[in-house]
mmCIF file of C-alpha atoms and ligand atoms in Angstrom:
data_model
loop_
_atom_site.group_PDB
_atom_site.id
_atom_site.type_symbol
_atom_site.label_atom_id
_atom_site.label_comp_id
_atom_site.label_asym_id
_atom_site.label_seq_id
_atom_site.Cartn_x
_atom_site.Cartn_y
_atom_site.Cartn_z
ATOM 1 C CA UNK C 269 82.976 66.910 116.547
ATOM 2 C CA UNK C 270 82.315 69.386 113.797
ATOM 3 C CA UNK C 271 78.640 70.634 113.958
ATOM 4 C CA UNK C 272 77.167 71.574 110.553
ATOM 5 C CA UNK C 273 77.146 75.518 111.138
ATOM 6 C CA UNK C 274 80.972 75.228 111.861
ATOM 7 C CA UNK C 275 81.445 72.928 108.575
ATOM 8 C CA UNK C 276 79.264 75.463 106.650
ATOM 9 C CA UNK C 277 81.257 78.643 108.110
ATOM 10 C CA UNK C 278 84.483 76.348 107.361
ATOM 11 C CA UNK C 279 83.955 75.756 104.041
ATOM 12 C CA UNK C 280 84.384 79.284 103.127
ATOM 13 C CA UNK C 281 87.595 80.277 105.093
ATOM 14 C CA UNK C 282 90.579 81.835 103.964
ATOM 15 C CA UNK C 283 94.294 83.036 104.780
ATOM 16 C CA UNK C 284 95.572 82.114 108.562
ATOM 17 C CA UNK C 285 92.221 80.489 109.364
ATOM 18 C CA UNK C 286 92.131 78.232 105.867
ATOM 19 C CA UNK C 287 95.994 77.226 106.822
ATOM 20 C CA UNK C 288 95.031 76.190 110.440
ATOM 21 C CA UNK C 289 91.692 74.037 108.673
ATOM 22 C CA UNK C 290 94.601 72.525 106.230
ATOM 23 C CA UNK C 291 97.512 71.472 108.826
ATOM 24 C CA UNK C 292 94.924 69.748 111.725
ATOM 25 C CA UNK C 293 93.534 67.997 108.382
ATOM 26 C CA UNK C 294 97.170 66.797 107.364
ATOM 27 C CA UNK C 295 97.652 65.877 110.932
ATOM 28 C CA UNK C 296 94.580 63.664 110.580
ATOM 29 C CA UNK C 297 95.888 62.291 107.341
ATOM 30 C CA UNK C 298 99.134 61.830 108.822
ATOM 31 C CA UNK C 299 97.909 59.850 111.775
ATOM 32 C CA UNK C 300 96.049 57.480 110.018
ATOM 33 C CA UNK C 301 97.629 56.709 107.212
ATOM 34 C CA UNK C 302 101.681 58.184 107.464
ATOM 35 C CA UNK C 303 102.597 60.892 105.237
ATOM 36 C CA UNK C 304 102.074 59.205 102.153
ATOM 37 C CA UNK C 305 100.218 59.510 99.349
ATOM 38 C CA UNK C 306 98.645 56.440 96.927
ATOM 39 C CA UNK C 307 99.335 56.065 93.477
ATOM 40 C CA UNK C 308 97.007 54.846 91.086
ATOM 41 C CA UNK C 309 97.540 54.544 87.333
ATOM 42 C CA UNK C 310 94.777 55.115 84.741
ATOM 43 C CA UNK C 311 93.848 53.287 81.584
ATOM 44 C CA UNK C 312 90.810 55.520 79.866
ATOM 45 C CA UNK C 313 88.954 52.712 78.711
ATOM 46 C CA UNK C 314 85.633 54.272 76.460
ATOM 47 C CA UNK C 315 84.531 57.994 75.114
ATOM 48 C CA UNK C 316 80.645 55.948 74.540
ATOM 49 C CA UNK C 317 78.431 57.041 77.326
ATOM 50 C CA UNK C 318 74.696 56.146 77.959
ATOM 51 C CA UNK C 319 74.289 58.529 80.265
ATOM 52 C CA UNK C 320 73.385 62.580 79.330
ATOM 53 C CA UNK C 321 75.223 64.704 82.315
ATOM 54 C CA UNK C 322 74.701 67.989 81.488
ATOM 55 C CA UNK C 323 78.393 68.891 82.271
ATOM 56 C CA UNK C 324 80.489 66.282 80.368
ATOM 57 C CA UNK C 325 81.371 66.711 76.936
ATOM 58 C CA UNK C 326 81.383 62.511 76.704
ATOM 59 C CA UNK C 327 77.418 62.560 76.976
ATOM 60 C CA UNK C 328 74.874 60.581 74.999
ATOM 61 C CA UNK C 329 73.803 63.295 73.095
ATOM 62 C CA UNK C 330 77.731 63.952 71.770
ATOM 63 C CA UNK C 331 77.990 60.305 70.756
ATOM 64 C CA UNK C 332 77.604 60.517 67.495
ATOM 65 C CA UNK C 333 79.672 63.602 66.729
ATOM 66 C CA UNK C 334 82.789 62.575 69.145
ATOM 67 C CA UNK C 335 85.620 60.569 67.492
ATOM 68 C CA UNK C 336 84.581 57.583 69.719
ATOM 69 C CA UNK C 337 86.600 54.203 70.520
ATOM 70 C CA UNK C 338 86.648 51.343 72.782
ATOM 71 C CA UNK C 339 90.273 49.771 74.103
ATOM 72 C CA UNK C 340 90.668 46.387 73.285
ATOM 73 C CA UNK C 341 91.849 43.130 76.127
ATOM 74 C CA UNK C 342 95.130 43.513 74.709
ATOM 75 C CA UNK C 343 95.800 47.269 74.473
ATOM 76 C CA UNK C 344 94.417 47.304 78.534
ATOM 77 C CA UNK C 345 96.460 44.592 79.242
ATOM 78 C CA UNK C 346 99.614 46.250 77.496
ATOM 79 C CA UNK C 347 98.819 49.433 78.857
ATOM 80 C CA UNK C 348 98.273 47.994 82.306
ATOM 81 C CA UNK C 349 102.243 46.176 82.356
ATOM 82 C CA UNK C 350 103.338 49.585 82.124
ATOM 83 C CA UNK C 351 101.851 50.709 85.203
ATOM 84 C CA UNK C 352 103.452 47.764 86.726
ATOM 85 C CA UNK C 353 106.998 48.624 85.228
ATOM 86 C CA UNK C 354 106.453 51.806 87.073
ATOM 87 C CA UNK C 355 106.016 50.951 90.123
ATOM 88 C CA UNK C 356 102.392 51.269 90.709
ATOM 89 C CA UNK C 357 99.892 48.531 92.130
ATOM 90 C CA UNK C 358 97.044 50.182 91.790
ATOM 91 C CA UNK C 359 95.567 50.362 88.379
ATOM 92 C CA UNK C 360 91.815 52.543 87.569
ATOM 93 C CA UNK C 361 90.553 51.122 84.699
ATOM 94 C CA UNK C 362 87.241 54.023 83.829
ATOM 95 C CA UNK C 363 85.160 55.030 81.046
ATOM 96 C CA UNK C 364 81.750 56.311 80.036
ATOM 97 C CA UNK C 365 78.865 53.834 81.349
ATOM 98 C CA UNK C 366 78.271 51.351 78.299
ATOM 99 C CA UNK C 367 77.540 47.693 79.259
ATOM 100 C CA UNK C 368 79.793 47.115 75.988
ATOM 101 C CA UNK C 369 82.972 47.464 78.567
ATOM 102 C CA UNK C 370 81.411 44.364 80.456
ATOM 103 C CA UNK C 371 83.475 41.752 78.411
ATOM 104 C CA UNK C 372 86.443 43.161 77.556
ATOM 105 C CA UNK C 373 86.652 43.651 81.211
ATOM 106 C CA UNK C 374 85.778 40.467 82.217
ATOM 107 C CA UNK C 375 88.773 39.188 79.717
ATOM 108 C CA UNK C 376 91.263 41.878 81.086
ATOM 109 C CA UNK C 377 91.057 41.502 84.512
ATOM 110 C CA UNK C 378 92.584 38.276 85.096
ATOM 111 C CA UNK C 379 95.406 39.003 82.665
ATOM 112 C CA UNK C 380 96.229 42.218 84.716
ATOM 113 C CA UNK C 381 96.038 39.925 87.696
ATOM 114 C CA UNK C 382 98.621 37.551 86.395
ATOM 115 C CA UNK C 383 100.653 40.062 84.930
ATOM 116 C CA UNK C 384 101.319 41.391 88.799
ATOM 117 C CA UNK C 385 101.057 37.546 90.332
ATOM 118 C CA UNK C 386 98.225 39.209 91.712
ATOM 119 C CA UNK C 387 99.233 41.943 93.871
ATOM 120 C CA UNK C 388 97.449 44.415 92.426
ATOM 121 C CA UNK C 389 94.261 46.463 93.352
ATOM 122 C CA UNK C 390 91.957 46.788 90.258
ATOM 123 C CA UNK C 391 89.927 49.933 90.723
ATOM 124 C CA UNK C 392 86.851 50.337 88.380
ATOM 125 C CA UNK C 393 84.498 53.315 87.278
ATOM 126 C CA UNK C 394 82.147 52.138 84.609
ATOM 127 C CA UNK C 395 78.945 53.398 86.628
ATOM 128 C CA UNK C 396 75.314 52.292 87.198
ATOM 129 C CA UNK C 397 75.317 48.369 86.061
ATOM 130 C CA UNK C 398 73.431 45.526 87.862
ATOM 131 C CA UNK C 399 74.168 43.604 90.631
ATOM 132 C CA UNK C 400 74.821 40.461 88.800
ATOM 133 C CA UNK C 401 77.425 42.609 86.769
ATOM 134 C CA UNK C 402 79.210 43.822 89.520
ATOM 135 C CA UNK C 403 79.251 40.555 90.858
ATOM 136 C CA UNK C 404 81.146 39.129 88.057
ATOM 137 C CA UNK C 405 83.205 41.828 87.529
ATOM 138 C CA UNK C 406 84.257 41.232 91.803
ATOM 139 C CA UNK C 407 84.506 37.197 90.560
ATOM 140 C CA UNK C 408 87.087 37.919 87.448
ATOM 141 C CA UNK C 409 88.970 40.133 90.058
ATOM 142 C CA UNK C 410 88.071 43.784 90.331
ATOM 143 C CA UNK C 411 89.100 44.845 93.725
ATOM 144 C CA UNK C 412 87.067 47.933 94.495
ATOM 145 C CA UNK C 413 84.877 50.565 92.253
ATOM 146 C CA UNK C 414 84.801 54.339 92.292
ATOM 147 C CA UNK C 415 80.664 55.639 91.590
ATOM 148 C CA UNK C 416 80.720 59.327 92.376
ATOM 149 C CA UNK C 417 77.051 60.267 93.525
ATOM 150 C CA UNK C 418 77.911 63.950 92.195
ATOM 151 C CA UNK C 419 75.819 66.187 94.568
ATOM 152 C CA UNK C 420 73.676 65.193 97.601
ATOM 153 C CA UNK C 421 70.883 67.710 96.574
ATOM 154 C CA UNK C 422 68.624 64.387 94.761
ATOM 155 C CA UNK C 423 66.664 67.800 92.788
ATOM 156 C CA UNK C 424 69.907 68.837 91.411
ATOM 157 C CA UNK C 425 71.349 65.329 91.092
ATOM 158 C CA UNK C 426 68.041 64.402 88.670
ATOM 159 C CA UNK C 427 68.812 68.026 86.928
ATOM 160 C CA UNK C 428 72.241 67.967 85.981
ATOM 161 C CA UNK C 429 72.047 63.931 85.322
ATOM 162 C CA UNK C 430 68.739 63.140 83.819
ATOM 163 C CA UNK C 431 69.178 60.233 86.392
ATOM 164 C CA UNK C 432 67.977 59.612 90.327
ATOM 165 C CA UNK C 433 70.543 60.150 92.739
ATOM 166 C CA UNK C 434 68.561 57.009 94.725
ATOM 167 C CA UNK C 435 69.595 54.666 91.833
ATOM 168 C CA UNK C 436 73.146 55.814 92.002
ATOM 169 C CA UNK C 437 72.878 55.090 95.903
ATOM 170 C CA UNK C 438 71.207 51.773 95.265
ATOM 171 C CA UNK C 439 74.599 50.603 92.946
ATOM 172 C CA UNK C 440 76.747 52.259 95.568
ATOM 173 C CA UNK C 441 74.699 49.623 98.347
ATOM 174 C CA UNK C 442 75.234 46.798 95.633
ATOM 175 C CA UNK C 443 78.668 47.178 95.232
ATOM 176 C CA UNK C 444 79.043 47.307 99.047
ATOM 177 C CA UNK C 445 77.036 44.016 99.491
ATOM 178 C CA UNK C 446 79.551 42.524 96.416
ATOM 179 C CA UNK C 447 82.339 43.245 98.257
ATOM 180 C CA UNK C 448 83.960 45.870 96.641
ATOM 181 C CA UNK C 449 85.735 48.605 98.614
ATOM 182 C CA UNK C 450 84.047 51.791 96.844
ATOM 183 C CA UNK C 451 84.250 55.068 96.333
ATOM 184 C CA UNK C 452 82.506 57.981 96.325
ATOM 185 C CA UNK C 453 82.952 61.769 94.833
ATOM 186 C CA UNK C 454 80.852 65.120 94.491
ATOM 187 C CA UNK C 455 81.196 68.168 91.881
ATOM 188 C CA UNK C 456 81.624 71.631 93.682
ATOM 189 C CA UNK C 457 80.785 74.614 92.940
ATOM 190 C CA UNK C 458 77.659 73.600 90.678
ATOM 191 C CA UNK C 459 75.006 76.081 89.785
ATOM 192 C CA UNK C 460 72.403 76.084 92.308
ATOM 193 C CA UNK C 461 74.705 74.265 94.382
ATOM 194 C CA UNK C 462 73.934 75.158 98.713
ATOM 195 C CA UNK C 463 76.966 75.024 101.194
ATOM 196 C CA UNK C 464 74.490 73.259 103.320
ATOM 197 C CA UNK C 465 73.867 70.684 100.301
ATOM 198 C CA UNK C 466 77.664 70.556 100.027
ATOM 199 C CA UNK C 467 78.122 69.942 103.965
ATOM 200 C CA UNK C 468 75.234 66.835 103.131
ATOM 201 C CA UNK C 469 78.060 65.598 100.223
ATOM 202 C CA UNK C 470 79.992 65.280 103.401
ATOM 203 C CA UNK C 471 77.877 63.783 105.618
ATOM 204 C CA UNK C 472 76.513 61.517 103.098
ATOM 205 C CA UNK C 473 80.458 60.229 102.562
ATOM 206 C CA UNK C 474 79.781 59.199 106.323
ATOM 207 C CA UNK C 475 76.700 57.686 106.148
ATOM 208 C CA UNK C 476 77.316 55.563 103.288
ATOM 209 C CA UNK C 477 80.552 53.683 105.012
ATOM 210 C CA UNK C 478 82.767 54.426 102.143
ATOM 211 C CA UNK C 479 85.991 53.659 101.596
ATOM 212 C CA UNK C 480 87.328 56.725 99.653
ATOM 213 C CA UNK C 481 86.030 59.953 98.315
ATOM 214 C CA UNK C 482 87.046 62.486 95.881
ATOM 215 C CA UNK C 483 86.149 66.192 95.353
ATOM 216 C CA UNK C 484 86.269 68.086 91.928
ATOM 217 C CA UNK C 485 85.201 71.613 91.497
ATOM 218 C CA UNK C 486 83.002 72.054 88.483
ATOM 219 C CA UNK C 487 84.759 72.755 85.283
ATOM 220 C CA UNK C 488 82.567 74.376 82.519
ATOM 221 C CA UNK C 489 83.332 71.550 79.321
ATOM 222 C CA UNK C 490 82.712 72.741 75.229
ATOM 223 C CA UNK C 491 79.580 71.230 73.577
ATOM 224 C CA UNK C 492 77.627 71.000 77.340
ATOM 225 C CA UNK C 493 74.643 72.576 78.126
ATOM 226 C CA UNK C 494 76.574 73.950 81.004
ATOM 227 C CA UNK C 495 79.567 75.311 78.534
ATOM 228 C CA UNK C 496 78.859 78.731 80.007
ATOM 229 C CA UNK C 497 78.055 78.504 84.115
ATOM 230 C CA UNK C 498 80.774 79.857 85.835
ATOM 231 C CA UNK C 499 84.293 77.867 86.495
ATOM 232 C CA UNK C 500 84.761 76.297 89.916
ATOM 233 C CA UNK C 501 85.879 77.916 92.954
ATOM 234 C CA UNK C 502 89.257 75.556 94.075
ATOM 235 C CA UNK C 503 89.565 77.319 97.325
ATOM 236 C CA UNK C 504 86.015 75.698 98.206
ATOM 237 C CA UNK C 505 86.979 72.524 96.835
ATOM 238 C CA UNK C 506 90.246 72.444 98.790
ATOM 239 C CA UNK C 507 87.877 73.184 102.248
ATOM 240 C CA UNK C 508 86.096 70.484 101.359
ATOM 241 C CA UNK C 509 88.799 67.861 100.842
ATOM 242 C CA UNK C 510 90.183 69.391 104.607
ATOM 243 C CA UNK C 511 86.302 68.832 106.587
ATOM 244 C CA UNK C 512 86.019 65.597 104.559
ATOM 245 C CA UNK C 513 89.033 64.224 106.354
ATOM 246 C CA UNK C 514 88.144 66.194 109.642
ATOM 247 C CA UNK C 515 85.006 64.238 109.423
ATOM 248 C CA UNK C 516 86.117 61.017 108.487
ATOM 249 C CA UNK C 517 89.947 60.471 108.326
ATOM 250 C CA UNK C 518 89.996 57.207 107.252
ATOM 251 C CA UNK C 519 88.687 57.823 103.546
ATOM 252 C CA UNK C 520 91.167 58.005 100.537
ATOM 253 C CA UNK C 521 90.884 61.326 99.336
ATOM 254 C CA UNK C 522 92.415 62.021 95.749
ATOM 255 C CA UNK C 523 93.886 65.189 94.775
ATOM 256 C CA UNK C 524 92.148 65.242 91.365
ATOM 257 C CA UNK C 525 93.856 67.029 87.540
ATOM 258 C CA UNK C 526 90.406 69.263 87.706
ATOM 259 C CA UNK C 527 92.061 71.108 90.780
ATOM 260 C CA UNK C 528 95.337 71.340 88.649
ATOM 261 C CA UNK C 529 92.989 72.693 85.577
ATOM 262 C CA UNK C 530 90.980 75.055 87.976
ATOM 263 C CA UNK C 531 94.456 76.804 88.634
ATOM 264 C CA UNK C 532 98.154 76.047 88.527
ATOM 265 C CA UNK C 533 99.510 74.650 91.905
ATOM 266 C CA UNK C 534 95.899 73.411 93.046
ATOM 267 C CA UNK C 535 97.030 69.677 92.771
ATOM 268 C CA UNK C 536 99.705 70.364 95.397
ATOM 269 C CA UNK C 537 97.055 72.074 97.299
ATOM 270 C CA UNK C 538 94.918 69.496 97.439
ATOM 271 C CA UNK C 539 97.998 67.700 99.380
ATOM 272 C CA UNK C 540 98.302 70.166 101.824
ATOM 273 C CA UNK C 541 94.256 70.145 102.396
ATOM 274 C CA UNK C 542 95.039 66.724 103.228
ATOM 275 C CA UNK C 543 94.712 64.592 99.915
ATOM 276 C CA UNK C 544 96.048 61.339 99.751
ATOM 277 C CA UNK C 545 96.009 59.605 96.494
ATOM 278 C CA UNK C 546 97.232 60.911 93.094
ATOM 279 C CA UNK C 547 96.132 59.638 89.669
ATOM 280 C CA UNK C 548 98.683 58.927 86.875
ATOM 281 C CA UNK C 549 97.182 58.995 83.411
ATOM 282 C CA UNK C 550 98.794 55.932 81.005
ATOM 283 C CA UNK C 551 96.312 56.259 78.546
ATOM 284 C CA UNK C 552 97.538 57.063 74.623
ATOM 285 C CA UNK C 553 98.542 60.702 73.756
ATOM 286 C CA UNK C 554 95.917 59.884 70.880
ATOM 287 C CA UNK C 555 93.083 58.380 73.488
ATOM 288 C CA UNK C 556 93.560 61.350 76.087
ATOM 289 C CA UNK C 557 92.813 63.701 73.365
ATOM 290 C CA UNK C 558 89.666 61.543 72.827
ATOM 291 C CA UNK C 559 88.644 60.907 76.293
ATOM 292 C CA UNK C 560 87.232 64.214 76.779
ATOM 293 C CA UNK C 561 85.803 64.630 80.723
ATOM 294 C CA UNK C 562 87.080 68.481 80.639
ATOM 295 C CA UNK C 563 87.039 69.177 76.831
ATOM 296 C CA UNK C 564 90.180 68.816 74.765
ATOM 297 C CA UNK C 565 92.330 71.051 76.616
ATOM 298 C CA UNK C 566 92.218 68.838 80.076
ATOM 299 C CA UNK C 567 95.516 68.813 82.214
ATOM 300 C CA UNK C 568 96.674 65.192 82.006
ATOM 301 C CA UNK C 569 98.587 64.177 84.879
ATOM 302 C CA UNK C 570 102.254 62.502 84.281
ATOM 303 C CA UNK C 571 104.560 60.085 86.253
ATOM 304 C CA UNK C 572 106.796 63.165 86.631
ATOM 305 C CA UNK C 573 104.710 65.605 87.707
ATOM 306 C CA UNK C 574 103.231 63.374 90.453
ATOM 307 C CA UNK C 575 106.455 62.357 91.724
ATOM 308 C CA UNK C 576 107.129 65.957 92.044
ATOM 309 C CA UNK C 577 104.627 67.392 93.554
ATOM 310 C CA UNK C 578 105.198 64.659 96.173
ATOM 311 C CA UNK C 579 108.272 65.057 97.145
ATOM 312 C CA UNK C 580 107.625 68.644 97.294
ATOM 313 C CA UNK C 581 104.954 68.232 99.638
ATOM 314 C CA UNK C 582 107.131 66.126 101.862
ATOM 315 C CA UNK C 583 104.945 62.564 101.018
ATOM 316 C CA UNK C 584 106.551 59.143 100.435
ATOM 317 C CA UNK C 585 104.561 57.694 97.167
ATOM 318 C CA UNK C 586 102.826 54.269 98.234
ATOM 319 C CA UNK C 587 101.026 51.159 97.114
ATOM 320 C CA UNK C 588 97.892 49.755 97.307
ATOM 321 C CA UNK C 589 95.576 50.021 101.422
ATOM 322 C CA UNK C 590 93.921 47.072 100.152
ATOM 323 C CA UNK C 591 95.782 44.338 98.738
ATOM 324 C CA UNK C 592 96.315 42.275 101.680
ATOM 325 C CA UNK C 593 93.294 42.133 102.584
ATOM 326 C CA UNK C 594 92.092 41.105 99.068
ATOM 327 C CA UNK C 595 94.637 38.409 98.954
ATOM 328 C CA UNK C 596 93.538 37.498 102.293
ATOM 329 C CA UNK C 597 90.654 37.070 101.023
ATOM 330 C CA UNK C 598 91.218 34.441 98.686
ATOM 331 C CA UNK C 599 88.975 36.612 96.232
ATOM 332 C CA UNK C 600 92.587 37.482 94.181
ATOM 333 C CA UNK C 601 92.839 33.796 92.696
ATOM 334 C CA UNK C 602 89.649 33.523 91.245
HETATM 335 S S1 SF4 I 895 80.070 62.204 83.538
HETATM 336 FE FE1 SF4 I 895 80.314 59.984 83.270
HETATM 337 S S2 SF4 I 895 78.198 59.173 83.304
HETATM 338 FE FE2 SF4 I 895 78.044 61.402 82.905
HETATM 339 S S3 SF4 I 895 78.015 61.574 80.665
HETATM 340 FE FE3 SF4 I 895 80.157 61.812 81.308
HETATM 341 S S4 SF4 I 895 81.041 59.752 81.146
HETATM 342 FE FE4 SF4 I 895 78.794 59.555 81.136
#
């Protein structure tokens, strides 16, 4: 077992040593889950945020200046039957936290469901809500539900945020008691940002009994208080994906666009760290030029270039870890 002075000299290796950290973590990856990689389409559902992060050009305090819009039933729904056509049974519905996406959710979840006679995984990240809304949102059909908790560190968490890193924890318990497999995710490379707060974002991943987890290395965004900190190292972000499946193996780990953004290649990477999911964006050209989590100039991942960088990396593409169970469950045909 990894101790937490190995993890912490880990995280900053390079060259033969970084390779060696990268294959044992694809072995890991390989072992539990085949050489294959998940594929998950994305609808980008609202630019409206309540929340203020200091990083994210979508925040409350850009509200009123951002060209802001909400997808209708219909246009998820339509946009969601082309993630079927291509082949994909996983399908992220996410936008900024706004109880407003409450019922148009709760009227475009069943339709996706029928539209795939319900073998479909319907992954969510709308944020912080109630209990009582996750638990309708888990009734109508939502399978499982991505809520990042960011950073470990609950001084930075409450600095960067505005918000407690224990209420983020508290949904991430709800959503757990719901029954929703979830998610979790940290930010590297932050200002102010430890390696041993960083080795805690993997620990915590642990601790929490999550399903998957995702790592994205801090991208400086236009009109942010943080427009000006310094960009995001990758090759710490790439470590990170490696002791994260070290550590836990089991855990979907995505290879995220902001590794892609950070520099050219870093998606494919992220693979070879031992990533295991990639996100296709279906989204409008007009709505991704809207939807703005990196600023305008975002790299917006395609059918094509997914498909490519898998076969490159010598993955099979695959479908949904947990339908069956969902199905099973009898959950799906409510
Ligand atoms: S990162 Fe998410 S929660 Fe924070 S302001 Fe942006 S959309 Fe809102």
């Amino acid at each position: 077992m990894l101790t937490r002075e190995e993890m912490r000299r880990l995280l900053l290796v390079h060259g033969p040593e970084q390779e060696e950290l990268f294959a044992q973590s694809r072995e890991s990856r390989d072992k539990h889950f085949g050489p294959t990689v998940v594929l998950r389409g994305v609808i980008e559902l609202t630019n409206v945020c309540r929340v203020n992060c200091d990083y994210c050009p979508m925040r409350r305090d850009n509200v009123r200046v951002n060209d802001t819009y909400f997808l209708t039933a219909d246009r998820i729904v339509e946009l969601s039957g082309l993630i079927r056509d291509s082949g994909i049974d996983v399908v992220l519905l996410q936008g900024g936290e706004t109880p407003s996406v409450l019922p148009i959710l709760q009227d475009a979840i069943p339709r996706i469901r029928r539209l795939y006679d319900n073998r479909v995984e319907i992954l969510l990240n709308v944020g912080n809500l109630k209990r009582a809304q996750y638990e309708r949102l888990r009734a109508v059909g939502a399978t499982s539900y991505i809520l990042k908790h960011e950073t470990s560190d609950p001084d930075l968490h409450f600095a960067i945020r505005h918000e407690t890193l224990e209420s983020r924890l508290r949904c991430l318990r709800d959503l757990q008691e719901v029954g929703f497999k979830v998610g979790t995710g940290l930010i590297s490379s932050l200002p102010g940002q430890t390696l041993d707060s960083i080795v805690d974002d993997i620990e915590l991943a642990g601790e929490l009994g999550v399903d998957m987890c995702s790592v994205s290395p801090f991208i400086p965004a236009p009109n942010t208080p943080m427009s000006v900190s310094p960009i995001g190292d990758n090759e710490l972000a790439l470590n990170i994906i490696a002791l994260l499946r070290l550590r836990h193996p089991h855990l979907l780990i995505p290879s995220v666009s902001a590794l892609e953004r950070v520099g050219g290649g870093g998606q494919a990477r992220g693979l070879d760290a031992g990533a295991n999911v990639m996100t296709v964006n279906f989204s409008s050209a007009g709505d991704q030029k809207r939807y703005l989590i990196y600023g305008k100039d975002r790299f917006v991942v395609t059918l094509d270039h997914v498909r490519g960088l898998v076969r490159a990396s010598g993955l099979e593409p695959r479908g949904s870890v947990f339908i069956e169970r969902h199905v099973a469950s009898g959950a799906a045909t409510r």
